[in-house]
CSV table of C-alpha atoms and ligand atoms in Angstrom, one decimal:
chain,number,residue,atom,x,y,z
A,1,MET,CA,-0.3,-0.3,-0.3
A,2,ALA,CA,2.5,2.5,0.8
A,3,ALA,CA,4.5,1.9,-2.3
A,4,ASP,CA,1.4,2.3,-4.5
A,5,THR,CA,0.8,5.7,-2.4
A,6,HIS,CA,4.2,7.0,-3.4
A,7,ALA,CA,4.0,6.2,-6.8
A,8,GLN,CA,0.3,7.8,-7.1
A,9,GLY,CA,2.1,10.9,-5.6
A,10,ALA,CA,4.7,10.7,-7.9
A,11,ALA,CA,2.7,10.6,-11.1
A,12,GLU,CA,0.6,13.8,-9.6
A,13,ARG,CA,3.7,15.3,-9.0
A,14,ARG,CA,4.6,14.7,-12.4
A,15,ASP,CA,1.6,15.8,-14.2
A,16,LEU,CA,2.1,19.3,-11.9
A,17,ALA,CA,5.5,19.9,-13.2
A,18,VAL,CA,4.7,19.6,-16.9
A,19,ARG,CA,2.2,21.5,-16.7
A,20,ALA,CA,4.4,23.9,-14.7
A,21,ALA,CA,7.6,24.1,-17.1
A,22,VAL,CA,5.3,25.1,-19.8
A,23,GLU,CA,3.5,27.9,-18.0
A,24,GLN,CA,6.6,28.9,-16.9
A,25,GLY,CA,8.3,28.5,-20.5
A,26,LEU,CA,11.3,25.8,-19.8
A,27,VAL,CA,9.1,23.9,-22.5
A,28,GLY,CA,6.5,24.2,-25.0
A,29,GLY,CA,4.5,23.3,-28.0
A,30,ALA,CA,5.1,26.7,-29.7
A,31,ASP,CA,8.6,28.1,-30.9
A,32,SER,CA,8.6,30.5,-28.3
A,33,ALA,CA,9.5,28.1,-25.9
A,34,PRO,CA,12.6,25.5,-25.7
A,35,PRO,CA,11.5,22.3,-27.5
A,36,LEU,CA,13.3,20.0,-24.7
A,37,VAL,CA,13.6,20.0,-21.1
A,38,CYS,CA,14.7,17.5,-18.4
A,39,LEU,CA,13.2,17.5,-14.9
A,40,LEU,CA,14.2,16.1,-11.7
A,41,ASP,CA,11.5,15.0,-8.7
A,42,THR,CA,13.3,16.7,-5.6
A,43,ALA,CA,11.1,14.8,-3.5
A,44,GLY,CA,11.1,11.7,-4.8
A,45,ILE,CA,14.9,11.4,-4.9
A,46,ARG,CA,14.5,12.2,-0.9
A,47,ALA,CA,12.2,9.7,-0.3
A,48,SER,CA,14.3,7.4,-2.4
A,49,ALA,CA,17.4,8.2,-0.4
A,50,ALA,CA,15.3,8.0,3.1
A,51,ALA,CA,14.4,4.5,1.7
A,52,LEU,CA,17.7,3.1,1.5
A,53,ALA,CA,19.0,4.7,4.5
A,54,GLY,CA,16.2,3.5,6.2
A,55,ALA,CA,16.3,-0.3,5.0
A,56,PHE,CA,20.2,-0.8,6.1
A,57,ALA,CA,19.7,1.2,9.5
A,58,ALA,CA,16.9,-1.4,10.4
A,59,ALA,CA,18.8,-4.6,9.8
A,60,ALA,CA,22.1,-3.3,10.5
A,61,ALA,CA,23.4,-3.9,14.3
A,62,PRO,CA,23.2,-0.6,16.2
A,63,GLY,CA,26.5,1.2,15.8
A,64,THR,CA,27.2,-0.5,12.1
A,65,PRO,CA,29.4,2.4,10.1
A,66,VAL,CA,27.4,2.5,7.0
A,67,LEU,CA,28.2,4.7,3.9
A,68,HIS,CA,26.2,4.8,1.3
A,69,ALA,CA,27.9,6.3,-1.7
A,70,PHE,CA,26.0,7.3,-4.5
A,71,ALA,CA,27.4,5.9,-8.0
A,72,VAL,CA,28.2,9.2,-9.5
A,73,LYS,CA,28.2,8.1,-13.0
A,74,ALA,CA,24.4,7.6,-12.5
A,75,ALA,CA,23.4,11.4,-12.5
A,76,PRO,CA,27.0,13.5,-12.5
A,77,LEU,CA,25.4,17.0,-12.1
A,78,VAL,CA,26.7,18.4,-8.9
A,79,PRO,CA,23.6,19.9,-7.3
A,80,VAL,CA,22.2,16.2,-7.5
A,81,LEU,CA,25.1,15.6,-5.9
A,82,ARG,CA,24.6,18.2,-3.4
A,83,LEU,CA,20.7,17.3,-2.7
A,84,LEU,CA,22.4,13.7,-2.0
A,85,ALA,CA,24.6,15.0,0.5
A,86,ASP,CA,21.8,16.6,2.2
A,87,CYS,CA,20.1,13.4,2.6
A,88,GLY,CA,23.4,12.0,4.1
A,89,LEU,CA,24.8,9.9,0.6
A,90,GLY,CA,28.4,10.4,-0.2
A,91,CYS,CA,29.7,9.6,-3.7
A,92,GLU,CA,31.3,6.4,-5.4
A,93,VAL,CA,33.4,8.0,-8.0
A,94,ALA,CA,35.2,6.2,-11.4
A,95,SER,CA,37.0,9.0,-12.9
A,96,PRO,CA,39.1,12.3,-12.2
A,97,GLY,CA,35.8,13.9,-13.6
A,98,GLU,CA,33.6,12.5,-11.3
A,99,LEU,CA,36.0,12.8,-8.2
A,100,ALA,CA,35.7,16.7,-9.4
A,101,LEU,CA,32.1,16.6,-9.5
A,102,ALA,CA,31.9,15.0,-5.8
A,103,ARG,CA,34.6,17.6,-4.9
A,104,ALA,CA,32.8,21.0,-6.1
A,105,ALA,CA,29.5,19.3,-4.1
A,106,GLY,CA,31.5,19.6,-1.2
A,107,VAL,CA,31.4,15.7,-0.3
A,108,GLY,CA,34.5,14.9,1.9
A,109,PRO,CA,37.2,12.6,1.2
A,110,GLU,CA,35.9,10.2,4.1
A,111,ARG,CA,32.7,9.5,2.1
A,112,THR,CA,34.2,9.4,-1.1
A,113,VAL,CA,34.9,5.9,-3.1
A,114,LEU,CA,37.0,5.6,-5.7
A,115,ASP,CA,36.6,2.7,-8.2
A,116,SER,CA,38.0,2.3,-11.9
A,117,PRO,CA,40.0,-0.4,-13.6
A,118,ALA,CA,41.9,2.0,-15.3
A,119,LYS,CA,43.3,4.6,-12.6
A,120,THR,CA,46.4,6.1,-13.6
A,121,ALA,CA,49.3,6.6,-11.0
A,122,ALA,CA,48.4,10.4,-10.7
A,123,GLU,CA,44.8,9.2,-10.0
A,124,LEU,CA,45.9,7.0,-7.1
A,125,ARG,CA,48.8,9.3,-5.8
A,126,GLU,CA,46.2,12.0,-5.7
A,127,ALA,CA,43.5,9.8,-3.9
A,128,LEU,CA,45.3,8.7,-1.3
A,129,ALA,CA,46.8,12.1,-0.3
A,130,LEU,CA,43.1,13.4,0.0
A,131,GLY,CA,42.0,10.0,2.2
A,132,ILE,CA,39.5,8.9,0.0
A,133,ALA,CA,38.9,5.1,0.1
A,134,VAL,CA,40.2,3.3,-2.8
A,135,ASN,CA,39.6,-0.1,-4.3
A,136,ALA,CA,42.1,-1.6,-6.3
A,137,ASP,CA,40.9,-3.3,-9.7
A,138,SER,CA,43.8,-5.6,-10.3
A,139,ARG,CA,47.2,-7.4,-9.2
A,140,GLN,CA,48.9,-4.5,-11.3
A,141,GLU,CA,47.0,-2.1,-9.6
A,142,LEU,CA,47.8,-3.4,-6.1
A,143,GLU,CA,51.6,-3.3,-6.8
A,144,ARG,CA,51.4,0.7,-8.0
A,145,LEU,CA,49.8,1.0,-4.5
A,146,ASP,CA,52.6,-1.1,-2.8
A,147,ALA,CA,55.0,1.6,-4.0
A,148,LEU,CA,53.1,4.6,-3.4
A,149,VAL,CA,51.8,3.2,0.2
A,150,ALA,CA,55.6,3.0,1.0
A,151,GLN,CA,56.2,6.2,-0.4
A,152,HIS,CA,53.7,8.2,1.7
A,153,PRO,CA,51.4,7.3,4.5
A,154,THR,CA,48.1,7.5,3.6
A,155,ALA,CA,44.6,8.0,5.3
A,156,SER,CA,42.9,5.9,2.4
A,157,PRO,CA,41.2,3.1,3.4
A,158,ILE,CA,42.4,0.6,0.7
A,159,GLY,CA,40.6,-2.3,-0.7
A,160,VAL,CA,40.5,-5.0,-3.3
A,161,ARG,CA,37.5,-5.6,-5.8
A,162,ILE,CA,36.8,-9.1,-6.6
A,163,ASN,CA,35.1,-10.7,-9.2
A,164,PRO,CA,32.8,-13.3,-7.5
A,165,GLN,CA,32.1,-14.9,-11.1
A,166,THR,CA,28.6,-15.4,-10.1
A,167,GLY,CA,27.3,-15.2,-13.7
A,168,ALA,CA,25.7,-12.7,-15.8
A,169,GLY,CA,22.3,-11.0,-15.5
A,170,ALA,CA,19.6,-10.1,-18.4
A,171,ILE,CA,22.2,-7.5,-20.0
A,172,ASP,CA,25.1,-8.8,-20.8
A,173,ALA,CA,26.5,-5.3,-21.0
A,174,LEU,CA,26.0,-4.7,-17.5
A,175,SER,CA,27.0,-7.9,-15.8
A,176,THR,CA,30.3,-7.5,-13.7
A,177,ALA,CA,30.3,-10.8,-12.6
A,178,THR,CA,30.7,-13.4,-15.5
A,179,ALA,CA,33.7,-15.8,-15.7
A,180,THR,CA,35.7,-13.0,-17.7
A,181,SER,CA,34.1,-10.0,-17.1
A,182,LYS,CA,36.9,-7.3,-17.3
A,183,PHE,CA,36.4,-6.3,-13.2
A,184,GLY,CA,38.1,-7.0,-10.3
A,185,ILE,CA,40.4,-9.8,-9.5
A,186,ALA,CA,38.3,-12.9,-10.2
A,187,LEU,CA,37.5,-15.5,-7.0
A,188,ARG,CA,37.2,-18.7,-8.7
A,189,ASP,CA,40.1,-18.7,-11.4
A,190,GLU,CA,42.9,-21.6,-10.3
A,191,GLY,CA,45.0,-20.3,-7.4
A,192,ALA,CA,43.1,-17.2,-7.1
A,193,ARG,CA,41.6,-17.3,-3.8
A,194,ALA,CA,44.9,-18.2,-1.9
A,195,TRP,CA,46.5,-15.3,-3.9
A,196,LEU,CA,43.9,-12.9,-2.5
A,197,VAL,CA,44.7,-14.4,1.4
A,198,ARG,CA,48.0,-13.8,0.5
A,199,ALA,CA,48.1,-10.4,-0.8
A,200,PHE,CA,46.1,-9.2,2.4
A,201,LEU,CA,48.1,-11.1,4.5
A,202,ASP,CA,51.4,-9.4,2.9
A,203,ARG,CA,49.6,-5.9,3.3
A,204,PRO,CA,48.2,-5.0,6.4
A,205,TRP,CA,47.0,-1.8,5.3
A,206,LEU,CA,44.4,-3.9,3.0
A,207,THR,CA,41.4,-3.6,5.2
A,208,ARG,CA,38.2,-3.7,2.5
A,209,LEU,CA,36.7,-5.7,0.0
A,210,HIS,CA,34.4,-5.2,-2.7
A,211,ALA,CA,32.1,-6.5,-5.1
A,212,HIS,CA,29.7,-5.2,-7.7
A,213,SER,CA,27.9,-8.0,-9.6
A,214,GLY,CA,26.1,-5.5,-12.3
A,215,SER,CA,23.5,-3.2,-12.8
A,216,GLN,CA,19.9,-3.3,-13.9
A,217,GLY,CA,19.2,-7.1,-15.2
A,218,VAL,CA,20.9,-8.8,-12.1
A,219,PRO,CA,18.3,-10.5,-10.0
A,220,LEU,CA,18.6,-9.8,-6.3
A,221,PRO,CA,19.6,-13.6,-5.5
A,222,LEU,CA,22.7,-13.5,-7.9
A,223,ILE,CA,23.6,-10.0,-6.5
A,224,ALA,CA,22.9,-11.7,-2.7
A,225,GLU,CA,25.1,-14.6,-3.7
A,226,GLY,CA,28.1,-12.1,-4.9
A,227,VAL,CA,28.2,-10.4,-1.3
A,228,ARG,CA,27.7,-14.0,0.6
A,229,GLU,CA,31.2,-14.9,-1.6
A,230,LEU,CA,32.5,-11.2,-0.4
A,231,HIS,CA,31.6,-12.3,3.1
A,232,ALA,CA,33.2,-15.2,3.2
A,233,LEU,CA,36.3,-14.5,1.6
A,234,ALA,CA,36.7,-11.4,4.4
A,235,GLU,CA,36.1,-14.3,7.0
A,236,GLU,CA,39.0,-16.2,5.7
A,237,ILE,CA,41.4,-13.6,5.5
A,238,ASN,CA,40.6,-12.6,8.8
A,239,ALA,CA,40.9,-16.1,10.0
A,240,ALA,CA,44.5,-16.6,8.0
A,241,ALA,CA,45.5,-13.0,9.6
A,242,GLY,CA,44.2,-13.8,13.3
A,243,ARG,CA,42.7,-10.5,13.5
A,244,ARG,CA,40.0,-8.0,12.2
A,245,GLN,CA,42.2,-7.1,8.9
A,246,VAL,CA,39.2,-6.7,6.5
A,247,ASP,CA,36.7,-4.2,9.0
A,248,THR,CA,34.5,-3.0,5.9
A,249,LEU,CA,32.7,-4.7,2.8
A,250,ASP,CA,31.8,-2.5,-0.4
A,251,ILE,CA,29.1,-4.2,-1.5
A,252,GLY,CA,28.4,-2.2,-4.8
A,253,GLY,CA,25.4,-1.5,-6.1
A,254,GLY,CA,22.8,-2.8,-8.7
A,255,LEU,CA,19.5,-2.6,-7.3
A,256,PRO,CA,17.3,-3.1,-11.1
A,257,VAL,CA,14.4,-0.2,-11.5
A,258,ASP,CA,11.1,-1.1,-13.0
A,259,PHE,CA,11.0,0.7,-16.6
A,260,THR,CA,7.0,-0.2,-17.3
A,261,SER,CA,5.6,1.3,-14.3
A,262,ASP,CA,5.5,4.2,-11.8
A,263,ALA,CA,6.4,1.1,-9.3
A,264,HIS,CA,9.5,0.9,-7.1
A,265,ALA,CA,10.2,-2.9,-7.1
A,266,PRO,CA,12.3,-4.2,-6.1
A,267,THR,CA,13.2,-2.3,-2.7
A,268,TYR,CA,15.9,-1.1,-0.6
A,269,ALA,CA,13.9,-3.0,2.0
A,270,ASP,CA,13.6,-6.2,-0.4
A,271,TYR,CA,17.5,-6.1,-1.0
A,272,VAL,CA,18.0,-6.1,2.6
A,273,ALA,CA,16.2,-8.6,2.7
A,274,ALA,CA,17.9,-10.7,-0.1
A,275,LEU,CA,21.0,-10.1,1.6
A,276,ARG,CA,19.8,-11.2,5.3
A,277,GLU,CA,18.3,-14.3,4.1
A,278,ALA,CA,22.0,-15.4,1.7
A,279,VAL,CA,24.5,-13.5,4.5
A,280,PRO,CA,22.7,-13.4,7.7
A,281,ALA,CA,26.4,-12.4,9.4
A,282,LEU,CA,26.4,-9.2,7.2
A,283,PHE,CA,24.4,-7.2,9.3
A,284,ASP,CA,26.0,-8.3,12.6
A,285,GLY,CA,28.0,-5.5,13.1
A,286,SER,CA,31.3,-7.3,12.6
A,287,TYR,CA,32.0,-5.2,9.3
A,288,GLY,CA,31.4,-1.8,8.3
A,289,LEU,CA,29.2,-1.5,5.2
A,290,VAL,CA,29.7,0.4,1.6
A,291,THR,CA,27.0,0.7,-0.8
A,292,GLU,CA,27.0,2.3,-4.0
A,293,PHE,CA,23.7,2.8,-5.5
A,294,GLY,CA,23.3,4.6,-8.5
A,295,ARG,CA,20.2,3.5,-10.7
A,296,SER,CA,17.6,2.7,-8.1
A,297,LEU,CA,18.3,6.2,-6.4
A,298,LEU,CA,17.7,8.5,-9.4
A,299,ALA,CA,16.0,6.6,-12.4
A,300,LYS,CA,12.4,7.1,-11.6
A,301,HIS,CA,12.8,10.4,-10.4
A,302,GLY,CA,13.9,11.9,-13.9
A,303,LEU,CA,11.5,13.0,-16.8
A,304,VAL,CA,12.1,14.3,-20.2
A,305,VAL,CA,9.6,16.8,-21.8
A,306,ALA,CA,9.7,17.1,-25.4
A,307,ARG,CA,7.8,18.6,-28.2
A,308,VAL,CA,6.0,17.2,-31.0
A,309,GLU,CA,7.6,19.1,-34.0
A,310,TYR,CA,5.9,17.0,-37.0
A,311,THR,CA,4.2,14.3,-37.8
A,312,LYS,CA,3.3,11.9,-40.5
A,313,SER,CA,2.4,8.3,-41.8
A,314,THR,CA,4.3,6.2,-43.4
A,315,GLY,CA,3.9,2.7,-45.0
A,316,GLY,CA,0.9,3.1,-42.7
A,317,ARG,CA,2.6,3.9,-39.7
A,318,PRO,CA,1.9,7.1,-37.8
A,319,ILE,CA,5.1,8.8,-36.7
A,320,ALA,CA,5.6,11.7,-34.5
A,321,LEU,CA,9.3,13.3,-34.5
A,322,THR,CA,10.1,14.8,-31.4
A,323,HIS,CA,13.0,16.7,-30.0
A,324,ALA,CA,14.0,13.7,-27.5
A,325,GLY,CA,16.2,10.8,-29.2
A,326,VAL,CA,19.5,9.3,-29.4
A,327,GLN,CA,21.0,12.4,-27.4
A,328,LEU,CA,19.3,11.5,-24.3
A,329,ALA,CA,18.2,7.7,-24.5
A,330,THR,CA,21.3,6.3,-25.9
A,331,ARG,CA,20.8,2.8,-24.6
A,332,THR,CA,17.1,2.7,-25.6
A,333,VAL,CA,17.7,3.6,-29.2
A,334,TYR,CA,21.0,1.6,-29.7
A,335,ALA,CA,19.3,-1.5,-27.6
A,336,PRO,CA,15.7,-0.9,-27.8
A,337,ALA,CA,14.9,-4.7,-26.3
A,338,ALA,CA,17.0,-4.3,-23.2
A,339,TRP,CA,15.7,-0.4,-22.3
A,340,PRO,CA,12.1,-0.2,-23.1
A,341,LEU,CA,10.7,3.2,-21.9
A,342,ARG,CA,7.3,4.3,-21.6
A,343,ILE,CA,6.3,7.5,-23.6
A,344,LEU,CA,3.4,9.7,-21.7
A,345,ALA,CA,1.5,12.0,-24.2
A,346,TYR,CA,1.1,15.8,-23.1
A,347,ASP,CA,-1.1,18.7,-25.0
A,348,GLY,CA,0.8,21.7,-25.8
A,349,LYS,CA,-0.2,22.9,-22.3
A,350,GLY,CA,0.8,20.2,-20.4
A,351,ALA,CA,-2.4,18.4,-19.9
A,352,PRO,CA,-2.4,14.9,-19.9
A,353,LYS,CA,-4.0,14.2,-24.1
A,354,GLN,CA,-6.8,12.0,-24.1
A,355,GLY,CA,-7.9,10.1,-27.0
A,356,PRO,CA,-8.1,6.3,-28.6
A,357,PRO,CA,-4.8,4.7,-28.4
A,358,VAL,CA,-3.1,4.7,-31.9
A,359,ALA,CA,-0.1,2.5,-32.6
A,360,GLN,CA,2.7,5.1,-33.4
A,361,ASP,CA,6.4,5.3,-33.7
A,362,VAL,CA,8.1,8.3,-31.5
A,363,ALA,CA,11.0,9.2,-33.1
A,364,GLY,CA,14.0,11.6,-32.3
A,365,PRO,CA,15.6,14.3,-34.0
A,366,ALA,CA,18.5,12.3,-35.0
A,367,CYS,CA,19.8,11.8,-38.8
A,368,PHE,CA,19.6,8.2,-38.6
A,369,ALA,CA,16.6,5.5,-39.3
A,370,GLY,CA,17.3,4.1,-35.4
A,371,ASP,CA,16.4,7.4,-33.9
A,372,LEU,CA,13.3,5.7,-32.1
A,373,LEU,CA,12.2,5.8,-28.7
A,374,ALA,CA,9.3,3.7,-29.2
A,375,THR,CA,8.1,1.6,-32.4
A,376,ALA,CA,4.2,1.0,-32.6
A,377,ARG,CA,3.2,2.3,-29.2
A,378,GLU,CA,-0.1,2.9,-28.5
A,379,LEU,CA,-0.5,6.5,-27.3
A,380,PRO,CA,-3.6,9.1,-28.1
A,381,GLU,CA,-2.4,10.1,-31.6
A,382,LEU,CA,-0.2,12.9,-31.0
A,383,ALA,CA,-0.2,15.9,-33.1
A,384,PRO,CA,2.2,19.1,-34.0
A,385,GLY,CA,2.7,21.1,-30.7
A,386,ASP,CA,1.9,18.5,-28.4
A,387,LEU,CA,4.7,17.1,-25.7
A,388,ILE,CA,5.8,13.9,-24.9
A,389,GLY,CA,7.3,13.0,-21.3
A,390,VAL,CA,9.6,10.2,-21.2
A,391,PRO,CA,9.5,9.2,-17.5
A,392,ASP,CA,12.3,6.9,-15.3
A,393,THR,CA,14.9,9.0,-17.4
A,394,GLY,CA,16.7,10.4,-14.4
A,395,ALA,CA,19.8,7.8,-14.4
A,396,TYR,CA,22.3,7.3,-17.1
A,397,PHE,CA,19.6,9.0,-19.6
A,398,PHE,CA,19.6,13.0,-20.1
A,399,THR,CA,22.5,13.0,-17.5
A,400,ALA,CA,24.9,10.8,-19.9
A,401,HIS,CA,24.5,13.4,-22.9
A,402,TYR,CA,25.1,11.8,-26.4
A,403,GLY,CA,26.4,14.5,-28.7
A,404,TYR,CA,25.5,13.1,-32.0
A,405,ASN,CA,24.5,15.7,-34.7
A,406,SER,CA,25.7,18.6,-32.2
A,407,LEU,CA,22.6,18.2,-30.3
A,408,PRO,CA,23.2,20.8,-27.3
A,409,ARG,CA,22.6,19.3,-23.9
A,410,PRO,CA,19.1,20.2,-22.7
A,411,ALA,CA,19.0,22.2,-19.4
A,412,VAL,CA,17.8,19.8,-16.4
A,413,HIS,CA,15.5,21.4,-13.4
A,414,GLY,CA,14.7,20.1,-10.6
A,415,PHE,CA,11.0,20.5,-9.4
A,416,THR,CA,9.5,20.7,-5.8
A,417,VAL,CA,5.5,20.7,-5.5
A,418,ASP,CA,4.1,22.6,-2.6
A,419,GLY,CA,1.1,21.6,-0.4
A,420,SER,CA,-1.4,23.5,-2.6
A,421,GLY,CA,0.3,22.3,-5.8
A,422,GLY,CA,2.6,25.1,-6.6
A,423,VAL,CA,5.7,24.2,-8.5
A,424,SER,CA,9.0,25.7,-8.2
A,425,PHE,CA,11.9,25.0,-10.5
A,426,ARG,CA,15.7,25.2,-9.5
A,427,THR,CA,18.2,24.4,-12.6
A,428,ALA,CA,20.7,21.4,-12.2
A,429,ARG,CA,22.2,22.2,-15.5
A,430,ARG,CA,21.9,25.0,-17.8
A,431,ALA,CA,21.0,24.1,-21.8
A,432,GLN,CA,24.3,24.0,-23.6
A,433,THR,CA,24.2,27.2,-25.7
A,434,LEU,CA,25.5,27.2,-29.3
A,435,ALA,CA,28.3,29.2,-28.8
A,436,ASP,CA,29.3,26.2,-25.9
A,437,LEU,CA,28.8,24.0,-28.6
A,438,ALA,CA,30.7,25.1,-31.2
A,439,ALA,CA,33.5,26.3,-28.4
A,440,GLU,CA,33.8,22.6,-27.4
A,441,ALA,CA,33.8,21.3,-30.8
A,442,GLY,CA,37.1,23.4,-31.3
A,443,ALA,CA,36.0,26.9,-33.2
A,444,ASP,CA,38.6,28.7,-31.3
A,445,LEU,CA,40.9,26.4,-33.0
A,446,ALA,CA,41.2,28.0,-36.2
A,447,GLU,CA,43.7,26.9,-38.1
A,448,PRO,CA,43.0,24.4,-40.7
A,449,LEU,CA,43.6,20.8,-39.7
A,450,GLY,CA,46.7,20.3,-41.6
B,501,PLP,C1,28.0,1.2,-12.1
B,501,PLP,C2,28.3,1.0,-10.7
B,501,PLP,C3,27.4,1.5,-9.6
B,501,PLP,C4,26.0,1.9,-9.7
B,501,PLP,O1,25.6,0.9,-10.5
B,501,PLP,P1,23.5,1.3,-10.1
B,501,PLP,O2,23.4,0.1,-11.2
B,501,PLP,O3,23.4,2.7,-10.9
B,501,PLP,O4,23.3,0.9,-9.0
B,501,PLP,C5,27.8,1.1,-8.4
B,501,PLP,N1,29.3,0.6,-8.2
B,501,PLP,C6,30.4,0.3,-9.4
B,501,PLP,C7,31.6,0.0,-9.2
B,501,PLP,C8,29.6,0.5,-10.5
B,501,PLP,O5,30.3,0.2,-11.7
């Protein structure tokens, strides 16, 4: 019941936000307003952050240190990171750029975790100097760390990412715990377990283990199995060391999202229940915990609103040509079966559009035939000047802009609905101007290239 109320509340807020965005000129059906805008529901984000913290707090023994580090790649926008920091979350970063964003958001080193399979020596040196947590991804990275740790003492907690090799989920590209995944040190390869135990015994400064079994498409029992492997390895290392050398388990993120409805399912409470079943000792207070959720915190709270510029009928199929396409739904366009998105129809004033369902294609503006958000989708028949809404796009969609056709990054605004239905917006990212776009494309490099 609680989940339903939450979903209905979110759908109401969404419709209020679309209408207000039109009224306030952020997007519109006519040429006087921008044809495309991206919105984030701040109340929804806060609710997800609270649900995450609450689920772990309810399960963990009192006093267990728990850091929820938001996976910055899911929504790399400083005001979003600030909002999440306000909710008590830290940041998981995987590149110098993501670290720069976390720092710009004021997220401190003790709340930042660095994961990446390709950290340069300079990146590692900076991380250790700052004291942010580092998870080594490979044997070679561990050797680099040996040299750096010998040179300078560091406050950074240092761990090793393991690949539990527990298998793939529904989407191969997002499955990181396969037999041959590029991530982490494989646990089930010949001799690997003994090597890992030895690596910890030889390095008293290694205090963490990390696993992230994948994102969207990896079922909860498979994620839980990876965490069980992580916990068992920590126990083995600590037994061999005769002390609690491993004091923290970083269990990654990967809670999947329902892209077919407004439901939040599975919930963080479901995830915690799956962990308790698979690894009962995980929450007993022996280990501090780090999580790295991305999609499940943001996806449901993002909405693209785009104008229908033209419509046509081709081969008997109605087609709506909109301003939302591959630049903000890259995965959906290139892998539509794995990344289906819902489409909502609004009229040019931002009111939900009524009418009998008509199967139609919803196309983006890019110059290739596959730039489609949906094919043969049953919707009230769209007309020029209408708007479409594309929900569930708050993570990895418009925040991971793809610059095809030099399509500019649209503005992103957070919205907040007050008790009487009034909507206020605050900008999270300004629209990229054509001047910005030209400058980023080398407009100041005036010489002919060769
Ligand atoms: C991408 C990633 C995450 C976040 O995954 P979600 O599916 O967005 O929760 C967490 N940890 C690591 C190491 C990642 O690569």
